XYZ file of N, CA, C and O in Angstrom:
696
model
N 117.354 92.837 125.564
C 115.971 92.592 125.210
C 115.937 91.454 124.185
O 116.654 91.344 123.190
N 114.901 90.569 124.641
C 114.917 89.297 123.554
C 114.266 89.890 121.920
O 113.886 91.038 121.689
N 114.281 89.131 121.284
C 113.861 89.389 119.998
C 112.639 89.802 119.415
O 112.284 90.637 118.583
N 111.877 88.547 120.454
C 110.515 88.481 120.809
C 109.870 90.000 121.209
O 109.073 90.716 120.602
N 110.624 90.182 122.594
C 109.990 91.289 123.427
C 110.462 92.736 122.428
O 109.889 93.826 122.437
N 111.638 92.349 121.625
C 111.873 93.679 120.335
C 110.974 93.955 119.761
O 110.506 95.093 119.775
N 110.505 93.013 119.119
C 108.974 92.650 117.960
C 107.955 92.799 118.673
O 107.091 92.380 117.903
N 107.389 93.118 119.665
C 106.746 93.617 120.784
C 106.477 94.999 120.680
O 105.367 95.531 120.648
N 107.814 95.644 120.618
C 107.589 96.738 121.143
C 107.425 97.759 118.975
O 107.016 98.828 118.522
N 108.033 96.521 118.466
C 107.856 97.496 117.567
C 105.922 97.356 116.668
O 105.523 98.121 115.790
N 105.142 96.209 117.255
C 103.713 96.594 116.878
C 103.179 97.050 117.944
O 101.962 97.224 118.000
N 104.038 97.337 119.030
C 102.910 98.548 119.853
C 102.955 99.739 119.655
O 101.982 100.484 119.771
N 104.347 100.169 119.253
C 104.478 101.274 119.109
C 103.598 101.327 117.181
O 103.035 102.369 116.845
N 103.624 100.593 116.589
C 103.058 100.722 115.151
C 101.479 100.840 115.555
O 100.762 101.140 114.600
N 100.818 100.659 116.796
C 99.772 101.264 116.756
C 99.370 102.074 117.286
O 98.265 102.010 117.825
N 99.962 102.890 117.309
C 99.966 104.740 117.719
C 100.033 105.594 116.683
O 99.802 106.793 116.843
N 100.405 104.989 115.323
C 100.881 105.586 114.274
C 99.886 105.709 113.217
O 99.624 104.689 112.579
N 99.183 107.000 112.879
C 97.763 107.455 111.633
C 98.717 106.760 110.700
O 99.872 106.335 110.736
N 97.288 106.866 109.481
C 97.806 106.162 108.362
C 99.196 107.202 107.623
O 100.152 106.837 106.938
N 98.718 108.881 108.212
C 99.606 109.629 107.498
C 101.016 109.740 108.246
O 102.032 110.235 107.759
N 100.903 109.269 109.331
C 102.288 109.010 109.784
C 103.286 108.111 109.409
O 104.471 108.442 109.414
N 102.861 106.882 109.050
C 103.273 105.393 108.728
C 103.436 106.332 107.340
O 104.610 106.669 107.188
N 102.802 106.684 106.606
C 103.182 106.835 105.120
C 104.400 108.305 104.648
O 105.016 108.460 103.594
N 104.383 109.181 105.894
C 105.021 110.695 105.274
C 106.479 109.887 105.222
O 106.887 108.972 105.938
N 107.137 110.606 104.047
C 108.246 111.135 103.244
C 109.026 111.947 103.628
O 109.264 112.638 102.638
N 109.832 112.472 104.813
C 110.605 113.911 105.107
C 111.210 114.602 103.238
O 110.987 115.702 102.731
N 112.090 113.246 102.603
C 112.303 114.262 101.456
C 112.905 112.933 101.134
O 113.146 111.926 101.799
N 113.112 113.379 99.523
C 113.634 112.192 98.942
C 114.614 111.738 99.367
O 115.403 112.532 99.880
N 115.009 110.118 99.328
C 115.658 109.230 99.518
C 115.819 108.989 100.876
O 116.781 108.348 101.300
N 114.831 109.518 101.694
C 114.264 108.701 103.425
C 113.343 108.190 103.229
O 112.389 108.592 102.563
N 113.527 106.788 104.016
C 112.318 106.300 104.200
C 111.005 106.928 105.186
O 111.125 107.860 105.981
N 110.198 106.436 105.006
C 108.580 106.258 105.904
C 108.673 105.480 106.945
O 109.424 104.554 106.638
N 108.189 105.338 108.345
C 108.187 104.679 108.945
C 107.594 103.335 108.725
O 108.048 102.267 109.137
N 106.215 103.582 107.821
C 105.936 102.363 106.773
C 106.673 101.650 106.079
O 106.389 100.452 106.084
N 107.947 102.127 105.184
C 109.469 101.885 104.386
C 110.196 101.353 105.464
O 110.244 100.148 105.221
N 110.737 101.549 106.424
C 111.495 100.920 107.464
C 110.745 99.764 107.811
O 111.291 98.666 107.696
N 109.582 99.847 108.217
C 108.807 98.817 109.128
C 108.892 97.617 108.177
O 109.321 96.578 108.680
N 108.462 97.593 106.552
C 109.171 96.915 105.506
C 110.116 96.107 105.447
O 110.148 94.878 105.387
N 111.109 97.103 105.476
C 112.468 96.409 105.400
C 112.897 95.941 106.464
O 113.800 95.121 106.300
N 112.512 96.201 107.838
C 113.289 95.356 108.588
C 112.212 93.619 108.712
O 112.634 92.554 109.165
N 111.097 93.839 108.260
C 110.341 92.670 108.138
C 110.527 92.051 106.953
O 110.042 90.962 106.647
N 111.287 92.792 106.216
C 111.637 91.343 104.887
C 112.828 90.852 104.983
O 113.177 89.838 104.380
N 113.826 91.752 106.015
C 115.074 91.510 105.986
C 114.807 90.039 106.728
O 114.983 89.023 106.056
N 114.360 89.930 108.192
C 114.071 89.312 109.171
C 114.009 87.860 108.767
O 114.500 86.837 109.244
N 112.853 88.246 107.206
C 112.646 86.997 106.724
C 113.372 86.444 106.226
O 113.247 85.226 106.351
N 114.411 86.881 105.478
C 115.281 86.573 104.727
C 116.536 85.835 105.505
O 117.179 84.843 105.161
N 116.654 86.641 106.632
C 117.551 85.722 107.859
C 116.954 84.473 107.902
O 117.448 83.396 107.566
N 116.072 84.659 108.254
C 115.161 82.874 109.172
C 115.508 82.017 108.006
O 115.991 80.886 108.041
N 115.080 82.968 106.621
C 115.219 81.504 105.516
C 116.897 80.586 105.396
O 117.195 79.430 105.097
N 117.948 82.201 105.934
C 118.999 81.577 105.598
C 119.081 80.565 107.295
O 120.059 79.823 107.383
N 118.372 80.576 108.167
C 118.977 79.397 109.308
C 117.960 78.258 108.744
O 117.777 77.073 109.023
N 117.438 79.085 107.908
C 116.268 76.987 107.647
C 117.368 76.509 106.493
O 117.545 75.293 106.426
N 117.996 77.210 105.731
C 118.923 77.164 104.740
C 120.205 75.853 105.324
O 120.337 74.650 105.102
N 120.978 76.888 106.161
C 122.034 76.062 107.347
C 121.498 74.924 107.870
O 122.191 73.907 107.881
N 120.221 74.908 108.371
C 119.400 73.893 109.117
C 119.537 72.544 108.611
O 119.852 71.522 109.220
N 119.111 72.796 106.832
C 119.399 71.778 105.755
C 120.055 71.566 104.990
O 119.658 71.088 103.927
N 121.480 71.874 105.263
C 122.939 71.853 104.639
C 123.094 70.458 105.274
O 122.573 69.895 106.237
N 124.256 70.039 104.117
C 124.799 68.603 104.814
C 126.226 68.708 104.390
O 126.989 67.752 104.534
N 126.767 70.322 103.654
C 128.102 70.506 103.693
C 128.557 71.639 104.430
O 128.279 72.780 104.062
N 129.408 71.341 105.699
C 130.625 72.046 105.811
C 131.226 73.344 105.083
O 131.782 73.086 104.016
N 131.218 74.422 105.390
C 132.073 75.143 105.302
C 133.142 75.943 106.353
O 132.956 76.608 107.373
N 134.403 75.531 105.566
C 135.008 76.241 106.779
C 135.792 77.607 106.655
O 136.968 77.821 106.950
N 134.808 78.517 106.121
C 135.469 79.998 105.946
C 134.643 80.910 106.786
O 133.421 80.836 106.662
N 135.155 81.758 107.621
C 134.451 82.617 108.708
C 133.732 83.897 108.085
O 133.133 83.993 107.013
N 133.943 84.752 108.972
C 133.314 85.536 108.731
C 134.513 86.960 108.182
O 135.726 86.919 107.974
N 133.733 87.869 108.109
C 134.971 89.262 107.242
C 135.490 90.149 108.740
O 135.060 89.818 109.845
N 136.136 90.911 108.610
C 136.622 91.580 109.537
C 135.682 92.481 109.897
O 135.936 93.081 110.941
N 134.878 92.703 109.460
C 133.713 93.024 109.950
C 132.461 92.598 110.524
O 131.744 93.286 111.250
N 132.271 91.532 110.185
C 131.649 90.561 110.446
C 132.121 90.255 112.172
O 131.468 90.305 113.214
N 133.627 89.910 111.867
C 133.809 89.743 112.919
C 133.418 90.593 114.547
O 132.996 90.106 115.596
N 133.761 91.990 114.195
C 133.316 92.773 115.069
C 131.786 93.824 115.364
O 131.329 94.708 116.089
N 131.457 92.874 114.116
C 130.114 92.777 114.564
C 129.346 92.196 115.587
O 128.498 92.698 116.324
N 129.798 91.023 115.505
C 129.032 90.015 116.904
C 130.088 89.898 117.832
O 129.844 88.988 118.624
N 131.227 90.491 118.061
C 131.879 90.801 119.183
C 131.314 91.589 120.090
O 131.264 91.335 121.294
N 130.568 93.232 119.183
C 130.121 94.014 120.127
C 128.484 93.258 120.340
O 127.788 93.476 121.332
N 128.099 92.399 119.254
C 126.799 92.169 119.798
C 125.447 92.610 118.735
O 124.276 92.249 118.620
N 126.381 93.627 118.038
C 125.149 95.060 117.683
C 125.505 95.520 116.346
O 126.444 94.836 115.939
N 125.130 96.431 115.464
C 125.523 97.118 114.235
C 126.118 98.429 115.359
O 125.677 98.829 116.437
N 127.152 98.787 114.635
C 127.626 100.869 115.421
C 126.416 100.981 114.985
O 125.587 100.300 114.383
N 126.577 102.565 115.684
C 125.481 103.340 115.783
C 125.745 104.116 114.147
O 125.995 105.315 114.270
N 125.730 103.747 113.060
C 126.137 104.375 111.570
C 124.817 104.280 111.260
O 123.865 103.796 111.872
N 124.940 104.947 109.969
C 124.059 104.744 108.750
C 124.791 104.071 107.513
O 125.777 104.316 106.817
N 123.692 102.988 107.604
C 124.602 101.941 106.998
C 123.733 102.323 105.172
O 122.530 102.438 104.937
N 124.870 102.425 104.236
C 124.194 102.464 102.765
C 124.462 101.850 102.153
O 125.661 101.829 101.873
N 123.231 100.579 101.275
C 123.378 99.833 100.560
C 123.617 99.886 99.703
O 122.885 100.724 99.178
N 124.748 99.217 98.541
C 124.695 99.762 97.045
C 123.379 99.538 96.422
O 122.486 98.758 96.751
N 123.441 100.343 95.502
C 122.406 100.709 94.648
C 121.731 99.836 94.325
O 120.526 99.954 94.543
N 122.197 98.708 93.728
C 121.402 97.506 93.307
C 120.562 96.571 94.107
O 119.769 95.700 93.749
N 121.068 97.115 95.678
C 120.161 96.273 96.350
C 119.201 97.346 96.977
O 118.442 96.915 97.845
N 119.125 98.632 96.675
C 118.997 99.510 97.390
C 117.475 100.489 97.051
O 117.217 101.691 96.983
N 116.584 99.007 96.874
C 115.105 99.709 95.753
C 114.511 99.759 97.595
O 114.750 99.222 98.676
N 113.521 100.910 96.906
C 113.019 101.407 97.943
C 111.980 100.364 98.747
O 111.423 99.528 98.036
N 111.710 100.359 100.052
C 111.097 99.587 100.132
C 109.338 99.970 100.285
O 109.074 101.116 100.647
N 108.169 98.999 100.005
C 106.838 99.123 100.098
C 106.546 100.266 100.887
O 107.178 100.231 101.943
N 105.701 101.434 100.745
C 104.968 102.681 101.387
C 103.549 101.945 101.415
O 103.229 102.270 102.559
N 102.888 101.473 101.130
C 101.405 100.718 100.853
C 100.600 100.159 101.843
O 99.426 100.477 102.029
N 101.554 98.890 102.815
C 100.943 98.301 103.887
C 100.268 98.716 104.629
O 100.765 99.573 105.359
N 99.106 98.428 104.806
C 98.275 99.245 106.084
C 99.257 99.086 107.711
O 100.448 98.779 107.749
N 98.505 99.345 108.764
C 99.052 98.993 110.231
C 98.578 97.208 110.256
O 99.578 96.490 110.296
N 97.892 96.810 110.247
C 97.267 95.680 110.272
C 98.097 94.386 109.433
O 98.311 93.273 109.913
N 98.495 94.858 108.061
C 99.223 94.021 106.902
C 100.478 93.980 107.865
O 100.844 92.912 108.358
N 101.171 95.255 108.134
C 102.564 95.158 108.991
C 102.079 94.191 110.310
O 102.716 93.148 110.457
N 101.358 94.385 110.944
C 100.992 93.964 112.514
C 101.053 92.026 111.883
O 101.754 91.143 112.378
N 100.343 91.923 111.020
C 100.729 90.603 110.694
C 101.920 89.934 110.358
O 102.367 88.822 110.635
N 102.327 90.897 109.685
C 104.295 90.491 109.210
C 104.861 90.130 110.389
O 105.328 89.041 110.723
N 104.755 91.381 111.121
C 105.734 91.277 112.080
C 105.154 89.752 113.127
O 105.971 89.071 113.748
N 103.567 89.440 113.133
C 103.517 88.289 113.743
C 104.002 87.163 113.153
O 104.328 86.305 113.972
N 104.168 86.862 111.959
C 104.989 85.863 111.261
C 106.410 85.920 111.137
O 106.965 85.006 110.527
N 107.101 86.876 111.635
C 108.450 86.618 112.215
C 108.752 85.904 113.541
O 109.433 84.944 113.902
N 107.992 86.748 114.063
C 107.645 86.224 115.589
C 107.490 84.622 115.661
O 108.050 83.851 116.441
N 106.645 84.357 114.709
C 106.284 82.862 114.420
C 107.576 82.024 114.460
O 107.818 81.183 115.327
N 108.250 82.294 113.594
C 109.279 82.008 113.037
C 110.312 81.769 114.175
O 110.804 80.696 114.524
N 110.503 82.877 114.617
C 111.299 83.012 115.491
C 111.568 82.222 116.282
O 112.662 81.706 116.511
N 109.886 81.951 117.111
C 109.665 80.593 118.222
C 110.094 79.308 117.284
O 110.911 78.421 117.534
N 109.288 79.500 116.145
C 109.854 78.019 115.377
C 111.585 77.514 116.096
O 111.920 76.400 116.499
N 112.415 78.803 116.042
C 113.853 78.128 115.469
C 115.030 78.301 116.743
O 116.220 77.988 116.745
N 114.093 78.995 117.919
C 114.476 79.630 119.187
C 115.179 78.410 119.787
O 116.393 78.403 119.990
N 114.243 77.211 120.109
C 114.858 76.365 120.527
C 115.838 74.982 119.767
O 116.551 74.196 120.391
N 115.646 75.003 118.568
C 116.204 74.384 117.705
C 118.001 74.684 117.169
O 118.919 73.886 116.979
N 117.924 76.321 117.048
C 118.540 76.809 116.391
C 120.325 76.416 116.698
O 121.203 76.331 115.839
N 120.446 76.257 117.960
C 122.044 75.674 118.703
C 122.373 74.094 118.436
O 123.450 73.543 118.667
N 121.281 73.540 117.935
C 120.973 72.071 117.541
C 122.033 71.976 116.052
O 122.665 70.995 115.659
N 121.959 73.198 115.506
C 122.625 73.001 113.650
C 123.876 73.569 113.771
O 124.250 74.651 114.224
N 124.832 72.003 112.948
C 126.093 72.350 113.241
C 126.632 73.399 112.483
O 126.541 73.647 111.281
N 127.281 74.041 113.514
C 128.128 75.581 113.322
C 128.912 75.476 112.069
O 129.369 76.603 111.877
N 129.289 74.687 111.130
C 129.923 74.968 110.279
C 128.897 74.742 108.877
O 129.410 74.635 107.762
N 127.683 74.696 109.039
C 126.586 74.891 107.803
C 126.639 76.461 107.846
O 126.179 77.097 108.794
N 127.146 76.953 106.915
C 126.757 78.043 106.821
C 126.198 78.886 105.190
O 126.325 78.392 104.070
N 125.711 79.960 105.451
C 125.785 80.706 104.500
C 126.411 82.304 104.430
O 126.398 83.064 105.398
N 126.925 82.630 103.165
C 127.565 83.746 103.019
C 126.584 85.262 103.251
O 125.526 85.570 102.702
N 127.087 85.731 103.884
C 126.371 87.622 103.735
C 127.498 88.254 103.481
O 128.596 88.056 104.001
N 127.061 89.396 102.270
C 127.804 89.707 101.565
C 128.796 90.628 102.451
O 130.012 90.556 102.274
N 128.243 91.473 103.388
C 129.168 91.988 104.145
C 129.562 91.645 105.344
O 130.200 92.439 106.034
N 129.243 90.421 105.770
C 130.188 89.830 106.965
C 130.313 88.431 107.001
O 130.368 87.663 107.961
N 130.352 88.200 105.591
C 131.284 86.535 105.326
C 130.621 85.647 105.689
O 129.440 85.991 105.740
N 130.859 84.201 106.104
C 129.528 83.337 105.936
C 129.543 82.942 107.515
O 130.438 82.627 108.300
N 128.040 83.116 107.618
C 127.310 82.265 109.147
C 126.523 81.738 109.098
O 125.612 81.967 108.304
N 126.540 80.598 110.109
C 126.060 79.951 110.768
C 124.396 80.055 111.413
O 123.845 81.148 111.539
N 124.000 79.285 111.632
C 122.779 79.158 111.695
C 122.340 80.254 112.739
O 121.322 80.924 112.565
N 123.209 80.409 113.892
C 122.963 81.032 115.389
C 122.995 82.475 114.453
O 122.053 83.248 114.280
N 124.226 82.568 113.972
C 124.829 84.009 113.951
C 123.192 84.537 112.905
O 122.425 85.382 113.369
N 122.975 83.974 111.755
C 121.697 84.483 111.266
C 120.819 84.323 112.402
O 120.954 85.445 112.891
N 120.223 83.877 112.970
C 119.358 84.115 113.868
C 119.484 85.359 114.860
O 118.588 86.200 114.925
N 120.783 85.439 115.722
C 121.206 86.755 115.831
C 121.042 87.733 115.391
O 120.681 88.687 116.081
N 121.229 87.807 114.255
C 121.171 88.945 113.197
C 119.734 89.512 113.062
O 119.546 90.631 112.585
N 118.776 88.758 113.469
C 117.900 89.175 113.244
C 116.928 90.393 114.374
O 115.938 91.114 114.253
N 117.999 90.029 115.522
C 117.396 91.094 116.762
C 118.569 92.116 116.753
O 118.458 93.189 117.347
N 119.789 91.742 116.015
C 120.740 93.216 116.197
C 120.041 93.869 115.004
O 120.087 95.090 115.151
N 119.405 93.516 113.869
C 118.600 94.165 112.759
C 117.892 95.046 113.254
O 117.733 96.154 112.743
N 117.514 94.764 114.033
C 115.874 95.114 114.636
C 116.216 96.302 115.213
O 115.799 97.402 114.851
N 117.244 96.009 116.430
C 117.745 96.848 117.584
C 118.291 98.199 116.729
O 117.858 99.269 117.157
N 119.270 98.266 115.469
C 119.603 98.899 114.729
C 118.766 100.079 114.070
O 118.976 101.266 114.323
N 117.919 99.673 113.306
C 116.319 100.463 113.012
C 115.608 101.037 114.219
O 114.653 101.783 114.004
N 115.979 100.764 115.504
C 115.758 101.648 116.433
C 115.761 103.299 116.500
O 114.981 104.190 116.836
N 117.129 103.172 115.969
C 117.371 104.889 115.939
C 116.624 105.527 114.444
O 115.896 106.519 114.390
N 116.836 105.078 113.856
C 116.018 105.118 112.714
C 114.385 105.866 113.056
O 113.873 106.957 112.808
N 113.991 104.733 113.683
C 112.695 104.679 114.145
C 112.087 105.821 115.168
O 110.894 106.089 115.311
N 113.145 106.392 115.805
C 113.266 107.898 116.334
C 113.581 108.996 115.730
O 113.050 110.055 116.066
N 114.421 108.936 114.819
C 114.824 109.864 114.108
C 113.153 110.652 113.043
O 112.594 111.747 112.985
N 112.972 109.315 112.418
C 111.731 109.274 111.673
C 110.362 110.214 112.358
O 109.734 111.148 111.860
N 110.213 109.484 113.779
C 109.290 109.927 113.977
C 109.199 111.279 114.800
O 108.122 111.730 115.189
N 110.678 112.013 115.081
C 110.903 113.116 115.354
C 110.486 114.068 114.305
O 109.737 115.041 114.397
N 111.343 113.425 112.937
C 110.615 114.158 111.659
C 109.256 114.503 111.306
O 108.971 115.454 110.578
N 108.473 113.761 111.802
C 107.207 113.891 111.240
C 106.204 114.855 112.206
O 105.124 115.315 111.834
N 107.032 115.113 113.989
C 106.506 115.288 114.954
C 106.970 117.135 114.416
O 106.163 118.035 114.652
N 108.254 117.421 113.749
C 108.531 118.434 113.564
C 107.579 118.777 112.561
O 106.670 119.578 112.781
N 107.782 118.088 111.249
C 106.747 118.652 110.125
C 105.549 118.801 110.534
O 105.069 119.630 109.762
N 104.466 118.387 111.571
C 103.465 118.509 112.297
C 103.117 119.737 112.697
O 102.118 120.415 112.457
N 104.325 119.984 113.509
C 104.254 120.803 114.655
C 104.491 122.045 113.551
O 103.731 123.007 113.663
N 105.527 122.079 112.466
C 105.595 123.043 111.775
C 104.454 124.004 110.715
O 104.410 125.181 110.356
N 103.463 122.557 110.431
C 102.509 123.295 109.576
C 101.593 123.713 110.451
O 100.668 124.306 109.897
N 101.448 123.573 112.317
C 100.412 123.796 112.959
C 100.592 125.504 113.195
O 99.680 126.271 113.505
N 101.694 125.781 113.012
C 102.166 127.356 113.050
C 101.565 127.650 111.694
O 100.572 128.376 111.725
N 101.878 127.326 110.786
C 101.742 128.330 109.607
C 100.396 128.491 109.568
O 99.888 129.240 108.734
């Protein structure tokens, strides 16, 4: 699935979702489907900036990526883990956004996206920048990164809304 048609599916499915769905809490230290929808839209951004970054490098680097890194874009994808950030990077993200504020984010990735879709194989492979856990890439590989991001928060994005379908279903008994 393209990136595009990812970001697709994740504001259609964001408009099925009450305001109290997008906002419930299962228990501390999970996110909201609102909290996810967040973070994978600031992450997103933060990719694109690093291929406009590479885009406008005029030095060379020639150090790859980490051993993880590496078998990261071998398989294509993040494993199927739960990945935990240290602490310091690890502030919670926005509960606040309406459906509408997100529905726009996510269209300004999208934006973005087309911006750099056809450009992006144009910037030479050795501009890169560092990520802290899979060593430094290249303009493509951030761009990449930004639909295995996506694809990743998938399960997430089920898990979540199983939770909320249970807590639902649970207070409709009591």
């Amino acid at each position: 699935m393209s990136n595009l048609k990812l970001i697709e599916t994740y504001k259609h499915d964001l408009q099925n979702y009450s305001l109290e769905q997008l906002r419930y809490i299962t228990a501390e230290g999970v996110w909201s489907i609102g909290q996810m929808y967040d973070h994978v839209i600031l992450v997103a951004m933060e990719y694109l900036d690093n291929v406009e970054t590479c885009a406008a490098s005029k030095e060379e680097q020639k150090l790859g990526k980490t051993e993880f890194g590496e078998h990261l874009y071998k398989i294509g994808d993040f494993p199927p883990i739960k990945i935990k950030l240290p602490d310091e990077l690890n502030t919670p993200p926005s509960n606040s956004d309406s459906k509408e504020d997100l529905t726009n984010r996510l269209d300004l990735v999208m934006q973005r996206l087309r911006q750099w879709e056809s450009r992006v194989d144009t910037i030479n492979l050795n501009y890169k920048i560092k990520h802290e856990g899979f060593g430094w890439l290249n303009a493509r590989e951030w761009f990449d990164l930004v639909g295995m991001h996506f694809r990743h928060h998938l399960r997430q994005k089920c898990e979540l809304e199983q939770k909320f379908f249970n807590h639902s279903s649970a207070n409709l008994i009591n």
